[in-house]
PDB file of C-alpha atoms in Angstrom:
ATOM      1  CA  MET H  16      66.919 123.594 109.201  1.00 60.00           C
ATOM      2  CA  PRO H  17      70.317 123.236 110.915  1.00 66.00           C
ATOM      3  CA  LYS H  18      70.920 124.891 114.216  1.00 71.00           C
ATOM      4  CA  GLY H  19      73.073 128.007 113.975  1.00 67.00           C
ATOM      5  CA  ARG H  20      76.189 128.197 116.119  1.00 73.00           C
ATOM      6  CA  ALA H  21      77.823 131.364 117.277  1.00 87.00           C
ATOM      7  CA  PHE H  22      81.501 132.014 116.657  1.00 86.00           C
ATOM      8  CA  ALA H  23      82.214 131.797 120.387  1.00 85.00           C
ATOM      9  CA  ALA H  24      80.655 128.323 120.554  1.00 83.00           C
ATOM     10  CA  LYS H  25      82.709 127.125 117.586  1.00 82.00           C
ATOM     11  CA  LEU H  26      85.892 128.499 119.109  1.00 84.00           C
ATOM     12  CA  ALA H  27      85.172 126.899 122.499  1.00 82.00           C
ATOM     13  CA  HIS H  28      84.591 123.544 120.815  1.00 78.00           C
ATOM     14  CA  GLU H  29      87.816 123.800 118.819  1.00 77.00           C
ATOM     15  CA  ILE H  30      90.085 124.621 121.764  1.00 78.00           C
ATOM     16  CA  SER H  31      88.609 122.070 124.192  1.00 78.00           C
ATOM     17  CA  THR H  32      90.869 119.076 124.869  1.00 73.00           C
ATOM     18  CA  GLU H  33      88.078 116.712 125.862  1.00 78.00           C
ATOM     19  CA  GLY H  34      88.504 113.403 124.047  1.00 80.00           C
ATOM     20  CA  LYS H  35      91.752 114.440 122.340  1.00 85.00           C
ATOM     21  CA  VAL H  36      95.088 112.685 122.807  1.00 88.00           C
ATOM     22  CA  ILE H  37      97.991 115.075 123.382  1.00 89.00           C
ATOM     23  CA  CYS H  38     101.599 114.088 122.627  1.00 91.00           C
ATOM     24  CA  PRO H  39     103.788 114.543 125.727  1.00 92.00           C
ATOM     25  CA  LYS H  40     106.876 115.464 123.652  1.00 93.00           C
ATOM     26  CA  CYS H  41     105.583 118.153 121.303  1.00 92.00           C
ATOM     27  CA  ASN H  42     102.342 119.051 123.136  1.00 90.00           C
ATOM     28  CA  THR H  43     100.174 118.807 119.988  1.00 90.00           C
ATOM     29  CA  GLU H  44      97.112 116.708 119.213  1.00 89.00           C
ATOM     30  CA  VAL H  45      97.762 113.169 118.003  1.00 92.00           C
ATOM     31  CA  LYS H  46      95.690 112.419 114.904  1.00 92.00           C
ATOM     32  CA  ARG H  47      94.946 109.032 113.381  1.00 92.00           C
ATOM     33  CA  VAL H  48      95.525 108.861 109.615  1.00 93.00           C
ATOM     34  CA  LYS H  49      95.141 106.127 107.020  1.00 94.00           C
ATOM     35  CA  LEU H  50      98.267 105.300 105.006  1.00 91.00           C
ATOM     36  CA  ILE H  51      98.060 103.518 101.666  1.00 90.00           C
ATOM     37  CA  ARG H  52     101.279 101.781 100.673  1.00 87.00           C
ATOM     38  CA  ASN H  53     102.267  99.379  97.920  1.00 87.00           C
ATOM     39  CA  ARG H  54     102.947  95.741  98.656  1.00 87.00           C
ATOM     40  CA  LYS H  55     103.810  92.835  96.441  1.00 86.00           C
ATOM     41  CA  SER H  56     101.130  90.143  96.311  1.00 81.00           C
ATOM     42  CA  LYS H  57     101.542  86.400  95.863  1.00 82.00           C
ATOM     43  CA  THR H  58     100.976  86.662  92.121  1.00 86.00           C
ATOM     44  CA  ASN H  59     103.964  89.006  91.805  1.00 87.00           C
ATOM     45  CA  SER H  60     101.806  92.086  91.230  1.00 90.00           C
ATOM     46  CA  TRP H  61     101.338  95.237  93.270  1.00 90.00           C
ATOM     47  CA  ALA H  62      98.396  95.737  95.608  1.00 89.00           C
ATOM     48  CA  PRO H  63      97.546  98.498  98.075  1.00 89.00           C
ATOM     49  CA  LYS H  64      98.178  97.963 101.787  1.00 90.00           C
ATOM     50  CA  TYR H  65      95.967 100.013 104.104  1.00 92.00           C
ATOM     51  CA  GLU H  66      97.101 100.810 107.636  1.00 92.00           C
ATOM     52  CA  PHE H  67      96.238 103.344 110.293  1.00 94.00           C
ATOM     53  CA  THR H  68      98.912 105.231 112.211  1.00 93.00           C
ATOM     54  CA  ASP H  69      99.057 108.026 114.754  1.00 93.00           C
ATOM     55  CA  ILE H  70     100.688 111.262 113.643  1.00 94.00           C
ATOM     56  CA  CYS H  71     101.815 114.377 115.509  1.00 92.00           C
ATOM     57  CA  LYS H  72     104.531 117.009 114.987  1.00 93.00           C
ATOM     58  CA  CYS H  73     107.197 114.581 116.285  1.00 92.00           C
ATOM     59  CA  ASN H  74     106.829 112.053 113.464  1.00 91.00           C
ATOM     60  CA  GLU H  75     105.077 114.118 110.782  1.00 91.00           C
ATOM     61  CA  LYS H  76     108.183 114.553 108.592  1.00 92.00           C
ATOM     62  CA  ASP H  77     109.143 110.871 108.810  1.00 91.00           C
ATOM     63  CA  ILE H  78     105.688 109.708 107.762  1.00 89.00           C
ATOM     64  CA  ALA H  79     105.426 112.257 104.957  1.00 88.00           C
ATOM     65  CA  SER H  80     108.815 111.217 103.572  1.00 89.00           C
ATOM     66  CA  GLY H  81     107.931 107.501 103.723  1.00 82.00           C
ATOM     67  CA  LYS H  82     110.436 106.442 106.383  1.00 80.00           C
ATOM     68  CA  LEU H  83     107.791 104.907 108.662  1.00 69.00           C
TER      69      LEU H  83
END
């Protein structure tokens, strides 16, 4: 049976900054996301290209619009 956690324990875990990377510009947590983009292969067909990138409030709109 899983161990029950109190609301206070969950809240303390959520607001702790231990192990989190904070952006110096916007002061929010930097998260690592996986982007899947199209690329043209050697056989002139389309294939997915997987890449990981860091995202925060500074570059969130650029990544969502496809600029980066």
